[in-house]
Tab-separated table of C-alpha atoms and ligand atoms in Angstrom:
chain	number	residue	atom	x	y	z
Z	194	MET	CA	17.798	-15.714	-5.581
Z	195	ILE	CA	19.834	-13.395	-3.399
Z	196	SER	CA	19.053	-10.350	-1.314
Z	197	THR	CA	21.676	-7.787	-0.324
Z	198	GLU	CA	21.529	-5.067	2.307
Z	199	PRO	CA	21.203	-1.808	0.410
Z	200	ALA	CA	23.011	0.197	3.096
Z	201	THR	CA	26.154	-1.977	3.066
Z	202	GLY	CA	26.030	-4.011	-0.129
Z	203	LYS	CA	26.502	-7.174	1.963
Z	204	LEU	CA	24.743	-10.413	1.149
Z	205	LEU	CA	21.763	-10.846	3.483
Z	206	TRP	CA	19.900	-13.881	2.205
Z	207	LYS	CA	20.155	-16.634	-0.390
Z	208	GLY	CA	17.456	-19.037	-1.525
Z	209	GLU	CA	15.626	-20.734	-4.346
Z	210	ALA	CA	12.491	-19.661	-6.146
Z	211	GLY	CA	9.552	-21.899	-5.196
Z	212	SER	CA	7.305	-24.070	-7.346
Z	213	VAL	CA	3.993	-22.464	-8.233
Z	214	GLU	CA	2.344	-25.821	-8.988
Z	215	GLN	CA	3.389	-27.282	-5.681
Z	216	ALA	CA	2.198	-24.241	-3.737
Z	217	ILE	CA	-1.172	-24.392	-5.458
Z	218	ASP	CA	-1.562	-28.136	-4.811
Z	219	THR	CA	-0.875	-27.571	-1.131
Z	220	ALA	CA	-3.264	-24.603	-0.956
Z	221	VAL	CA	-6.092	-26.465	-2.689
Z	222	LYS	CA	-5.731	-29.375	-0.256
Z	223	ALA	CA	-5.906	-27.014	2.730
Z	224	LYS	CA	-8.739	-24.754	1.644
Z	225	THR	CA	-11.860	-26.701	2.621
Z	226	ASP	CA	-10.768	-27.449	6.193
Z	227	TRP	CA	-9.808	-23.832	6.775
Z	228	ALA	CA	-13.020	-22.456	5.296
Z	229	ARG	CA	-15.108	-24.849	7.447
Z	230	GLN	CA	-13.513	-23.794	10.701
Z	231	PRO	CA	-15.699	-21.472	12.756
Z	232	VAL	CA	-14.642	-17.854	12.235
Z	233	GLY	CA	-13.957	-17.566	15.983
Z	234	GLN	CA	-11.286	-20.242	15.639
Z	235	ARG	CA	-9.624	-18.453	12.736
Z	236	ILE	CA	-9.677	-15.189	14.688
Z	237	GLU	CA	-8.086	-16.919	17.660
Z	238	LEU	CA	-5.264	-18.115	15.409
Z	239	VAL	CA	-4.568	-14.704	13.842
Z	240	ARG	CA	-4.508	-13.254	17.356
Z	241	ARG	CA	-1.841	-15.815	18.211
Z	242	PHE	CA	0.003	-14.605	15.112
Z	243	ALA	CA	-0.070	-11.047	16.509
Z	244	ASN	CA	1.452	-12.383	19.735
Z	245	GLU	CA	4.111	-14.260	17.795
Z	246	VAL	CA	5.078	-11.055	15.945
Z	247	ARG	CA	5.155	-9.218	19.281
Z	248	LYS	CA	7.595	-11.826	20.609
Z	249	GLN	CA	9.759	-11.516	17.498
Z	250	ALA	CA	9.397	-7.734	17.179
Z	251	GLU	CA	13.060	-6.921	17.594
Z	252	PRO	CA	14.621	-9.345	15.096
Z	253	PHE	CA	11.733	-8.658	12.719
Z	254	ALA	CA	12.340	-4.883	12.755
Z	255	GLU	CA	16.066	-5.423	12.350
Z	256	LEU	CA	15.512	-7.630	9.321
Z	257	ILE	CA	13.144	-5.094	7.716
Z	258	ALA	CA	15.714	-2.326	8.287
Z	259	ARG	CA	18.538	-4.426	6.862
Z	260	GLU	CA	16.663	-5.636	3.793
Z	261	THR	CA	14.999	-2.328	2.828
Z	262	GLY	CA	17.595	0.175	4.092
Z	263	LYS	CA	14.954	2.094	6.078
Z	264	PRO	CA	15.906	3.363	9.555
Z	265	LEU	CA	15.327	1.027	12.484
Z	266	TRP	CA	12.842	3.440	14.111
Z	267	GLU	CA	10.716	3.213	11.002
Z	268	ALA	CA	11.038	-0.550	10.689
Z	269	LYS	CA	9.740	-0.778	14.268
Z	270	THR	CA	6.633	1.181	13.289
Z	271	GLU	CA	6.126	-1.283	10.443
Z	272	VAL	CA	6.165	-4.202	12.895
Z	273	GLU	CA	3.647	-2.350	15.092
Z	274	ALA	CA	1.412	-1.938	12.054
Z	275	VAL	CA	1.611	-5.699	11.378
Z	276	ILE	CA	0.434	-6.391	14.935
Z	277	GLY	CA	-2.252	-3.676	14.847
Z	278	LYS	CA	-3.688	-5.066	11.618
Z	279	VAL	CA	-5.137	-8.086	13.414
Z	280	GLU	CA	-7.650	-6.321	15.690
Z	281	ILE	CA	-8.606	-3.863	12.966
Z	282	SER	CA	-9.316	-6.748	10.599
Z	283	VAL	CA	-11.400	-8.570	13.212
Z	284	THR	CA	-13.560	-5.458	13.617
Z	285	ALA	CA	-13.698	-4.858	9.869
Z	286	TYR	CA	-14.775	-8.447	9.177
Z	287	ALA	CA	-17.724	-8.102	11.549
Z	288	GLU	CA	-18.660	-4.637	10.322
Z	289	ARG	CA	-18.241	-5.133	6.580
Z	290	THR	CA	-18.942	-8.816	6.036
Z	291	GLY	CA	-20.728	-10.029	9.128
Z	292	GLN	CA	-23.936	-12.056	9.099
Z	293	LYS	CA	-27.440	-10.632	9.077
Z	294	LYS	CA	-30.693	-12.443	9.694
Z	295	LEU	CA	-34.131	-11.040	8.904
Z	296	ASN	CA	-36.855	-13.083	10.522
Z	297	SER	CA	-40.470	-13.213	9.501
Z	298	ALA	CA	-43.007	-15.792	10.657
Z	299	LEU	CA	-44.562	-16.299	7.252
Z	300	GLN	CA	-41.570	-15.965	4.995
Z	301	GLY	CA	-39.109	-17.987	7.084
Z	302	THR	CA	-35.678	-16.467	7.433
Z	303	ALA	CA	-33.737	-14.279	5.101
Z	304	ALA	CA	-30.015	-14.408	5.774
Z	305	LEU	CA	-26.958	-12.637	4.472
Z	306	ARG	CA	-23.693	-14.478	4.957
Z	307	HIS	CA	-20.289	-14.247	3.327
Z	308	LYS	CA	-18.115	-16.955	1.826
Z	309	PRO	CA	-14.380	-16.936	1.187
Z	310	HIS	CA	-13.153	-16.998	-2.411
Z	311	GLY	CA	-10.739	-19.896	-1.906
Z	312	VAL	CA	-7.082	-19.605	-2.912
Z	313	MET	CA	-5.775	-16.036	-2.791
Z	314	ALA	CA	-2.467	-14.967	-4.341
Z	315	VAL	CA	-0.961	-11.996	-2.519
Z	316	LEU	CA	1.728	-10.112	-4.470
Z	317	GLY	CA	3.762	-7.778	-2.308
Z	318	PRO	CA	5.926	-4.688	-2.909
Z	319	TYR	CA	9.324	-3.929	-1.390
Z	320	ASN	CA	8.680	-0.626	0.378
Z	321	PHE	CA	6.593	-2.094	3.221
Z	322	PRO	CA	7.502	-5.732	2.710
Z	323	ALA	CA	5.673	-6.921	5.856
Z	324	HIS	CA	2.869	-4.438	6.567
Z	325	LEU	CA	1.347	-4.198	3.091
Z	326	PRO	CA	1.066	-7.879	2.188
Z	327	ASN	CA	-0.025	-8.521	5.769
Z	328	GLY	CA	-2.873	-6.079	5.147
Z	329	HIS	CA	-4.226	-8.529	2.555
Z	330	ILE	CA	-3.217	-11.774	4.291
Z	331	VAL	CA	-4.851	-11.217	7.700
Z	332	PRO	CA	-8.309	-10.251	6.375
Z	333	ALA	CA	-8.110	-13.034	3.768
Z	334	LEU	CA	-7.417	-15.614	6.497
Z	335	ILE	CA	-10.149	-14.344	8.824
Z	336	ALA	CA	-12.641	-14.612	5.960
Z	337	GLY	CA	-11.611	-18.258	5.423
Z	338	ASN	CA	-9.332	-18.058	2.385
Z	339	VAL	CA	-5.990	-19.781	2.052
Z	340	VAL	CA	-3.109	-17.600	0.931
Z	341	ILE	CA	-0.055	-17.956	-1.272
Z	342	PHE	CA	2.096	-14.901	-0.621
Z	343	LYS	CA	4.786	-13.984	-3.121
Z	344	PRO	CA	6.982	-11.290	-1.618
Z	345	SER	CA	8.833	-8.824	-3.811
Z	346	GLU	CA	11.996	-10.340	-5.295
Z	347	LYS	CA	13.779	-7.433	-3.553
Z	348	THR	CA	12.606	-8.429	-0.053
Z	349	PRO	CA	12.357	-12.238	0.121
Z	350	ALA	CA	13.855	-12.510	3.615
Z	351	VAL	CA	11.158	-10.344	5.194
Z	352	GLY	CA	8.484	-12.290	3.298
Z	353	GLU	CA	9.812	-15.574	4.612
Z	354	PHE	CA	10.005	-14.214	8.171
Z	355	LEU	CA	6.398	-13.001	8.070
Z	356	VAL	CA	5.069	-16.373	6.940
Z	357	LYS	CA	7.104	-18.184	9.592
Z	358	CYS	CA	5.300	-16.075	12.202
Z	359	PHE	CA	1.940	-17.208	10.801
Z	360	ASN	CA	2.980	-20.857	10.833
Z	361	ALA	CA	4.542	-20.617	14.317
Z	362	SER	CA	1.212	-19.377	15.656
Z	363	GLY	CA	-0.513	-22.607	14.636
Z	364	ILE	CA	-1.917	-21.555	11.262
Z	365	PRO	CA	-1.263	-24.628	9.095
Z	366	GLN	CA	1.514	-24.439	6.512
Z	367	GLY	CA	-0.915	-25.061	3.674
Z	368	VAL	CA	-3.108	-22.158	4.786
Z	369	VAL	CA	-0.417	-19.474	4.450
Z	370	GLN	CA	2.549	-20.206	2.236
Z	371	CYS	CA	5.450	-18.083	1.140
Z	372	LEU	CA	6.237	-18.593	-2.526
Z	373	LEU	CA	9.601	-17.065	-3.294
Z	374	GLY	CA	10.170	-15.759	-6.778
Z	375	GLY	CA	10.031	-12.829	-9.137
Z	376	VAL	CA	7.809	-11.571	-11.914
Z	377	GLU	CA	7.600	-15.020	-13.578
Z	378	GLU	CA	6.192	-16.641	-10.446
Z	379	GLY	CA	3.849	-13.664	-10.014
Z	380	LYS	CA	2.551	-14.089	-13.555
Z	381	ALA	CA	2.108	-17.836	-13.142
Z	382	LEU	CA	0.041	-17.305	-9.987
Z	383	VAL	CA	-2.136	-14.669	-11.633
Z	384	GLU	CA	-2.897	-16.956	-14.568
Z	385	HIS	CA	-3.394	-20.194	-12.682
Z	386	ALA	CA	-6.889	-21.670	-12.945
Z	387	MET	CA	-6.917	-22.716	-9.283
Z	388	VAL	CA	-6.178	-19.216	-7.996
Z	389	ASP	CA	-9.467	-17.519	-7.111
Z	390	GLY	CA	-8.183	-14.057	-6.295
Z	391	VAL	CA	-5.192	-11.770	-6.824
Z	392	LEU	CA	-4.431	-9.159	-4.164
Z	393	PHE	CA	-1.714	-6.941	-5.533
Z	394	THR	CA	0.223	-3.989	-4.123
Z	395	GLY	CA	2.785	-2.473	-6.439
Z	396	SER	CA	3.354	-0.311	-9.481
Z	397	ALA	CA	0.648	0.789	-11.899
Z	398	ARG	CA	2.638	-0.853	-14.708
Z	399	ALA	CA	2.427	-4.318	-13.138
Z	400	GLY	CA	-1.121	-3.780	-11.859
Z	401	ILE	CA	-2.382	-2.874	-15.318
Z	402	ALA	CA	-0.618	-5.921	-16.806
Z	403	ILE	CA	-2.431	-8.115	-14.255
Z	404	ASN	CA	-5.750	-6.414	-14.925
Z	405	ARG	CA	-5.353	-6.898	-18.663
Z	406	LYS	CA	-4.495	-10.548	-18.252
Z	407	LEU	CA	-7.590	-11.168	-16.156
Z	408	ALA	CA	-9.961	-9.020	-18.209
Z	409	SER	CA	-11.545	-12.094	-19.798
Z	410	ASN	CA	-11.845	-13.893	-16.468
Z	411	PRO	CA	-14.400	-12.087	-14.321
Z	412	ALA	CA	-14.493	-15.009	-11.881
Z	413	LYS	CA	-11.279	-13.929	-10.206
Z	414	ILE	CA	-11.417	-11.199	-7.624
Z	415	VAL	CA	-8.656	-8.673	-8.293
Z	416	ALA	CA	-7.643	-5.931	-5.866
Z	417	LEU	CA	-5.011	-3.545	-7.206
Z	418	GLU	CA	-3.304	-1.091	-4.853
Z	419	MET	CA	-1.008	0.988	-7.049
Z	420	GLY	CA	1.066	4.157	-7.039
Z	421	GLY	CA	0.394	7.865	-7.131
Z	422	ASN	CA	1.639	11.239	-8.338
Z	423	ASN	CA	0.322	12.925	-5.237
Z	424	PRO	CA	-0.044	16.690	-4.881
Z	425	ILE	CA	0.077	19.080	-1.958
Z	426	VAL	CA	-1.652	22.385	-2.643
Z	427	MET	CA	-0.131	25.193	-0.621
Z	428	LEU	CA	-2.251	28.244	0.242
Z	429	ASP	CA	-1.437	31.101	2.621
Z	430	THR	CA	-0.828	30.205	6.233
Z	431	PRO	CA	0.874	31.915	9.154
Z	432	LYS	CA	2.314	28.514	10.211
Z	433	ILE	CA	5.123	28.276	7.667
Z	434	GLU	CA	7.449	26.093	9.775
Z	435	ASP	CA	4.736	23.546	10.496
Z	436	ALA	CA	3.679	23.525	6.865
Z	437	ALA	CA	7.297	22.950	5.821
Z	438	ALA	CA	7.619	20.039	8.278
Z	439	THR	CA	4.405	18.477	6.971
Z	440	ILE	CA	5.638	18.812	3.390
Z	441	ILE	CA	8.961	17.202	4.339
Z	442	GLN	CA	7.180	14.312	6.062
Z	443	SER	CA	5.003	13.849	2.995
Z	444	ALA	CA	7.789	13.921	0.433
Z	445	PHE	CA	10.792	12.330	2.120
Z	446	THR	CA	9.685	9.818	4.769
Z	447	THR	CA	10.886	6.324	3.743
Z	448	ALA	CA	13.199	8.136	1.286
Z	449	GLY	CA	10.083	8.999	-0.732
Z	450	GLN	CA	9.276	5.321	-1.233
Z	451	ARG	CA	5.658	5.476	-0.145
Z	452	CYS	CA	2.766	5.167	-2.529
Z	453	THR	CA	1.209	8.164	-0.765
Z	454	ALA	CA	4.374	10.313	-0.801
Z	455	ALA	CA	3.912	13.864	-2.074
Z	456	ARG	CA	5.529	14.198	-5.499
Z	457	ARG	CA	4.254	17.669	-6.401
Z	458	LEU	CA	4.083	20.799	-4.271
Z	459	ILE	CA	1.685	23.217	-5.929
Z	460	VAL	CA	2.203	26.668	-4.455
Z	461	VAL	CA	0.138	29.825	-4.926
Z	462	ASP	CA	2.264	32.758	-5.904
Z	463	SER	CA	1.619	34.783	-2.733
Z	464	ILE	CA	3.309	32.265	-0.446
Z	465	TYR	CA	6.000	30.835	-2.731
Z	466	ASP	CA	8.858	32.975	-1.374
Z	467	LYS	CA	8.086	31.900	2.159
Z	468	ILE	CA	7.361	28.189	1.841
Z	469	VAL	CA	9.914	27.046	-0.724
Z	470	PRO	CA	12.951	28.404	1.186
Z	471	ALA	CA	11.508	26.990	4.438
Z	472	VAL	CA	11.121	23.512	2.906
Z	473	LYS	CA	14.614	23.717	1.435
Z	474	GLN	CA	16.126	24.786	4.732
Z	475	LEU	CA	14.523	21.926	6.597
Z	476	ALA	CA	15.339	19.371	3.880
Z	477	GLU	CA	19.001	20.367	4.120
Z	478	LYS	CA	18.965	19.390	7.776
Z	479	LEU	CA	17.594	15.882	7.228
Z	480	ILE	CA	20.019	13.146	8.163
Z	481	VAL	CA	20.397	10.436	5.550
Z	482	GLY	CA	22.156	7.451	7.018
Z	483	GLU	CA	22.381	3.744	7.542
Z	484	PRO	CA	19.482	2.040	9.341
Z	485	PHE	CA	21.246	1.374	12.644
Z	486	ALA	CA	23.130	4.666	12.963
Z	487	ASP	CA	23.039	6.429	16.313
Z	488	PRO	CA	21.541	9.033	16.333
Z	489	GLN	CA	18.950	7.639	13.972
Z	490	PRO	CA	18.670	9.161	10.501
Z	491	PHE	CA	15.472	10.643	9.087
Z	492	MET	CA	15.781	8.420	6.048
Z	493	GLY	CA	17.915	5.567	4.750
Z	494	THR	CA	18.623	4.253	1.272
Z	495	VAL	CA	16.346	3.672	-1.643
Z	496	ILE	CA	15.902	-0.013	-2.346
Z	497	ASP	CA	18.909	-0.699	-4.610
Z	498	ASN	CA	21.585	0.786	-6.846
Z	499	GLN	CA	19.558	0.366	-10.012
Z	500	THR	CA	16.715	2.405	-8.484
Z	501	ALA	CA	19.184	5.058	-7.293
Z	502	ASP	CA	20.638	5.236	-10.843
Z	503	LEU	CA	17.170	5.650	-12.340
Z	504	LEU	CA	16.214	8.376	-9.884
Z	505	SER	CA	19.465	10.267	-10.478
Z	506	GLU	CA	18.863	10.035	-14.240
Z	507	SER	CA	15.263	11.230	-13.784
Z	508	PHE	CA	16.503	14.236	-11.826
Z	509	VAL	CA	18.827	15.190	-14.687
Z	510	ALA	CA	16.106	14.553	-17.271
Z	511	LEU	CA	13.708	16.920	-15.468
Z	512	ILE	CA	16.392	19.620	-15.422
Z	513	SER	CA	17.081	19.116	-19.118
Z	514	ARG	CA	13.372	19.698	-19.791
Z	515	GLY	CA	13.442	23.083	-18.098
Z	516	GLY	CA	13.165	22.206	-14.407
Z	517	LYS	CA	15.200	24.428	-12.043
Z	518	PRO	CA	17.082	22.676	-9.270
Z	519	VAL	CA	16.171	23.987	-5.813
Z	520	MET	CA	18.115	21.186	-4.118
Z	521	HIS	CA	20.280	18.779	-6.073
Z	522	MET	CA	19.929	15.051	-5.671
Z	523	LYS	CA	23.266	13.895	-4.283
Z	524	ARG	CA	24.646	10.406	-4.068
Z	525	PRO	CA	27.652	10.452	-1.752
Z	526	ASP	CA	28.771	6.896	-2.609
Z	527	GLU	CA	28.218	5.649	-6.160
Z	528	GLN	CA	28.335	2.053	-4.911
Z	529	LEU	CA	25.450	2.475	-2.464
Z	530	PRO	CA	21.869	3.726	-2.964
Z	531	PHE	CA	21.852	6.629	-0.469
Z	532	LEU	CA	20.222	9.672	-2.068
Z	533	SER	CA	19.784	13.090	-0.538
Z	534	PRO	CA	16.351	14.762	-0.611
Z	535	SER	CA	15.969	16.759	-3.802
Z	536	ILE	CA	13.667	19.516	-5.033
Z	537	ILE	CA	13.055	20.810	-8.538
Z	538	ASP	CA	10.982	23.802	-9.526
Z	539	ALA	CA	9.083	22.337	-12.461
Z	540	THR	CA	6.977	25.452	-13.230
Z	541	GLU	CA	8.774	26.246	-16.473
Z	542	MET	CA	9.142	22.671	-17.675
Z	543	SER	CA	7.962	22.153	-21.233
Z	544	ASP	CA	5.939	19.128	-20.266
Z	545	ARG	CA	5.762	17.510	-16.889
Z	546	PRO	CA	5.677	13.749	-17.244
Z	547	ASP	CA	2.843	12.245	-15.204
Z	548	ILE	CA	4.879	9.391	-13.768
Z	549	GLU	CA	5.562	8.187	-10.277
Z	550	LEU	CA	9.204	8.866	-9.366
Z	551	PHE	CA	9.480	6.545	-6.380
Z	552	GLY	CA	12.179	8.263	-4.336
Z	553	PRO	CA	13.159	11.479	-2.531
Z	554	LEU	CA	12.317	13.924	-5.316
Z	555	LEU	CA	9.783	16.715	-4.932
Z	556	GLN	CA	8.649	18.891	-7.840
Z	557	VAL	CA	7.407	22.403	-7.091
Z	558	ILE	CA	4.882	24.094	-9.360
Z	559	ARG	CA	4.043	27.762	-8.927
Z	560	VAL	CA	0.494	28.855	-9.787
Z	561	ASN	CA	-1.435	32.132	-9.678
Z	562	ASP	CA	-4.364	31.146	-7.527
Z	563	PHE	CA	-6.438	28.368	-5.954
Z	564	ASP	CA	-8.332	27.682	-9.211
Z	565	ALA	CA	-5.094	26.990	-11.043
Z	566	ALA	CA	-3.831	24.939	-8.086
Z	567	ILE	CA	-6.805	22.583	-8.169
Z	568	THR	CA	-6.514	22.190	-11.935
Z	569	GLU	CA	-2.832	21.362	-11.506
Z	570	ALA	CA	-3.519	18.938	-8.626
Z	571	ASN	CA	-5.900	17.014	-10.880
Z	572	ASN	CA	-3.470	17.066	-13.797
Z	573	THR	CA	-2.589	13.404	-13.294
Z	574	ARG	CA	-3.961	10.022	-14.258
Z	575	TYR	CA	-3.346	8.842	-10.697
Z	576	GLY	CA	-5.490	9.670	-7.666
Z	577	LEU	CA	-4.195	8.160	-4.448
Z	578	SER	CA	-3.698	10.992	-1.952
Z	579	ALA	CA	-3.726	14.789	-1.928
Z	580	SER	CA	-3.364	17.390	0.803
Z	581	LEU	CA	-4.295	21.022	1.160
Z	582	MET	CA	-2.000	23.097	3.358
Z	583	GLY	CA	-3.199	26.406	4.740
Z	584	GLY	CA	-6.404	28.104	3.663
Z	585	LYS	CA	-9.765	28.272	5.397
Z	586	PRO	CA	-12.460	25.642	6.049
Z	587	GLU	CA	-14.317	26.711	2.905
Z	588	ASP	CA	-11.117	26.211	0.890
Z	589	PHE	CA	-10.817	22.664	2.165
Z	590	GLU	CA	-14.477	22.067	1.424
Z	591	ARG	CA	-13.845	23.100	-2.163
Z	592	PHE	CA	-10.632	21.077	-2.335
Z	593	TRP	CA	-12.471	18.020	-0.987
Z	594	PHE	CA	-15.129	18.326	-3.700
Z	595	GLU	CA	-12.862	19.127	-6.613
Z	596	ALA	CA	-9.606	17.267	-5.997
Z	597	ARG	CA	-9.633	13.683	-7.258
Z	598	ALA	CA	-8.124	11.164	-4.846
Z	599	GLY	CA	-9.041	8.419	-2.380
Z	600	ILE	CA	-7.307	10.234	0.497
Z	601	LEU	CA	-7.881	13.987	0.889
Z	602	ASN	CA	-6.253	15.694	3.886
Z	603	TRP	CA	-6.116	19.199	5.283
Z	604	ASN	CA	-2.947	20.461	6.973
Z	605	ARG	CA	-1.856	16.835	7.329
Z	606	PRO	CA	0.693	14.831	5.330
Z	607	THR	CA	-0.314	12.948	2.197
Z	608	ASN	CA	1.039	9.758	3.789
Z	609	GLY	CA	0.616	7.974	7.128
Z	610	ALA	CA	-2.933	6.803	6.429
Z	611	SER	CA	-4.904	5.117	9.185
Z	612	SER	CA	-5.525	1.360	8.977
Z	613	ALA	CA	-8.931	2.023	10.505
Z	614	ALA	CA	-10.070	3.731	7.276
Z	615	PRO	CA	-10.323	2.344	3.759
Z	616	PHE	CA	-7.155	2.862	1.737
Z	617	GLY	CA	-7.242	3.209	-2.015
Z	618	GLY	CA	-7.323	5.625	-4.875
Z	619	VAL	CA	-8.946	6.431	-8.180
Z	620	GLY	CA	-7.504	6.617	-11.678
Z	621	LEU	CA	-4.328	4.582	-12.089
Z	622	SER	CA	-3.985	4.227	-8.315
Z	623	GLY	CA	-6.389	1.340	-7.944
Z	624	ASN	CA	-9.400	-0.556	-9.247
Z	625	HIS	CA	-11.945	0.587	-6.665
Z	626	ARG	CA	-11.154	-2.183	-4.250
Z	627	PRO	CA	-9.666	-0.213	-1.389
Z	628	ALA	CA	-7.545	-2.035	1.175
Z	629	ALA	CA	-7.096	-1.474	4.946
Z	630	PHE	CA	-10.528	-1.319	6.624
Z	631	TYR	CA	-12.347	-2.282	3.416
Z	632	ALA	CA	-10.033	-5.230	2.661
Z	633	ALA	CA	-12.773	-7.391	4.195
Z	634	ASP	CA	-14.941	-6.577	1.162
Z	635	TYR	CA	-12.664	-8.246	-1.367
Z	636	CYS	CA	-11.838	-11.195	0.883
Z	637	ALA	CA	-15.373	-12.615	0.890
Z	638	TYR	CA	-18.441	-12.552	-1.307
Z	639	PRO	CA	-22.004	-12.072	-0.097
Z	640	VAL	CA	-24.500	-14.938	-0.279
Z	641	ALA	CA	-28.178	-14.177	0.198
Z	642	SER	CA	-30.440	-17.009	1.401
Z	643	THR	CA	-34.089	-17.452	2.247
Z	644	GLU	CA	-34.722	-20.411	4.522
Z	645	MET	CA	-37.617	-22.424	6.025
Z	646	ASP	CA	-37.375	-25.576	8.101
Z	647	GLN	CA	-40.018	-27.324	5.915
Z	648	PRO	CA	-41.371	-26.590	2.451
Z	649	ARG	CA	-44.610	-24.657	2.931
Z	650	ALA	CA	-46.261	-23.486	-0.264
Z	651	SER	CA	-49.421	-23.568	-2.340
Z	652	ILE	CA	-50.352	-22.200	-5.752
Z	653	GLY	CA	-52.768	-19.373	-5.087
Z	654	ILE	CA	-53.787	-18.416	-8.605
Z	655	GLY	CA	-54.063	-19.919	-12.086
Z	656	LEU	CA	-54.930	-23.526	-11.110
Z	657	LYS	CA	-57.631	-25.687	-12.885
Z	658	GLU	CA	-60.476	-26.805	-10.625
Z	659	GLY	CA	-60.513	-30.378	-9.227
E	14	NAD	P1	6.170	-3.928	-8.613
E	14	NAD	O1	4.934	-3.619	-9.362
E	14	NAD	O2	7.436	-3.919	-9.344
E	14	NAD	O3	6.050	-5.367	-7.918
E	14	NAD	C1	5.034	-5.708	-6.987
E	14	NAD	C2	4.879	-7.221	-6.944
E	14	NAD	O4	4.268	-7.701	-8.141
E	14	NAD	C3	6.199	-7.964	-6.816
E	14	NAD	O5	5.986	-9.078	-5.976
E	14	NAD	C4	6.484	-8.408	-8.246
E	14	NAD	O6	7.269	-9.566	-8.327
E	14	NAD	C5	5.088	-8.676	-8.777
E	14	NAD	N1	4.922	-8.469	-10.224
E	14	NAD	C6	5.529	-7.541	-11.002
E	14	NAD	N2	5.060	-7.629	-12.267
E	14	NAD	C7	4.122	-8.604	-12.274
E	14	NAD	C8	3.276	-9.157	-13.287
E	14	NAD	N3	3.289	-8.722	-14.541
E	14	NAD	N4	2.444	-10.174	-12.945
E	14	NAD	C9	2.404	-10.617	-11.674
E	14	NAD	N5	3.187	-10.145	-10.688
E	14	NAD	C10	4.038	-9.150	-10.978
E	14	NAD	O7	6.167	-2.900	-7.368
E	14	NAD	P2	7.400	-2.532	-6.398
E	14	NAD	O8	8.390	-1.789	-7.215
E	14	NAD	O9	7.803	-3.701	-5.602
E	14	NAD	O10	6.691	-1.534	-5.378
E	14	NAD	C11	6.669	-0.141	-5.535
E	14	NAD	C12	5.346	0.283	-6.142
E	14	NAD	O11	4.287	-0.134	-5.298
E	14	NAD	C13	5.175	1.783	-6.265
E	14	NAD	O12	4.590	2.047	-7.502
E	14	NAD	C14	4.232	2.144	-5.137
E	14	NAD	O13	3.493	3.310	-5.351
E	14	NAD	C15	3.362	0.933	-5.107
E	14	NAD	N6	2.730	0.803	-3.795
E	14	NAD	C16	1.365	0.957	-3.706
E	14	NAD	C17	0.742	0.867	-2.474
E	14	NAD	C18	-0.745	1.022	-2.301
E	14	NAD	O14	-1.269	0.501	-1.307
E	14	NAD	N7	-1.454	1.702	-3.170
E	14	NAD	C19	1.509	0.632	-1.333
E	14	NAD	C20	2.892	0.473	-1.479
E	14	NAD	C21	3.476	0.538	-2.716
């Protein structure tokens, strides 16, 4: 396996795919000891992990920027999110899956406790190669699971670095392992009889394939965090500049490679001539550049040349179906995956494909009124995030009730979700196992017990005399 820096084309990392069987053997050997440790001990160790990442923050951020092509400032925020995940997960564990005891003199004790599943396979994406898998790994470890993490084949170096931080903090090597590999290794983990859970973040295509494969095996816990075709509905507002900035943040941060990125801007007729030129004007000012440039760019590359080719082809395909270019997608160097922000007015398109175009491409749809806007917002099989811009409180109330998504914002970007809230979507965006604050829920299962120190019972009815 090799990994190259998208911004330069230089070789960054070279390595071998790992052995699934060996990783599973090691995990199975480690799982009982880890699960039997008091939770306080496991929490202490993940806190040490946070300190280890803090110590390594600079090289870690640099590696993320080099391997993904995102700007250094953004890679630094990813490292902060990795550190922040630990305390949030400690709180979430106690709040979501803590113990409860109900005492009663006659009935003994009724207790609710949670147990770990065992061996968890974490399959990571490339866009947040540290933060997103970490969002499964930390809660899984606190709950007492052991983890085999397979990073995306596009970001193996970051995956390896993350796991080294866990191991350097004293978490045994068998408890968190990095299994390098691609789709084949991912499939083998999903299918393996000794894997008790699959925690996946990635495309709907792969997530559905995993779901299908495990449909006849209800014993495995499966959490699928998938993509979106996220809308922003734009109503009248006097704050056009701020609305334009929020739309830009939603559509083009991380070069549009966020699952929560806005893909569709649905604009009511009355404000179209104000907002679309304002968004265009601001988008034209965005600096696209290499991750370490000074001054820092707004956005860097997309992940690789193949992805840049596909996005450029998609742009042309949308135009050929009747889309009108508002801002062309430009690729200044055919050998490198830098793409400029692009905007298409898709109002007149014969049919708008409901697919996730994972890059800096925003489609604008003009509608007559709020009714039509909500219908259009829901015109997708996905349902991850959606924002309403402008309007009044009663408009947001209606939007909140009628728009279908796991994240519904008002005058805020579609992306940048808080780790302190659950994170997940409906439709093709997930399988109702939200991550972030609710990750605790899929990392442990509840066990109800009733307990007495001695058996104390008699048959009160239906006994023969004597
Ligand atoms: P991907 O689906 O191509 O790959 C994700 C991971 O799954 C990789 O490790 C890959 O090797 C593995 N994989 C792929 N096919 C598999 C299969 N059949 N069986 C087992 N494993 C398999 O995703 P990507 O391109 O790396 O990431 C981008 C996608 O991730 C976008 O669709 C984006 O919306 C989504 N995403 C979702 C969230 C979320 O939390 N909802 C967050 C970030 C990214």
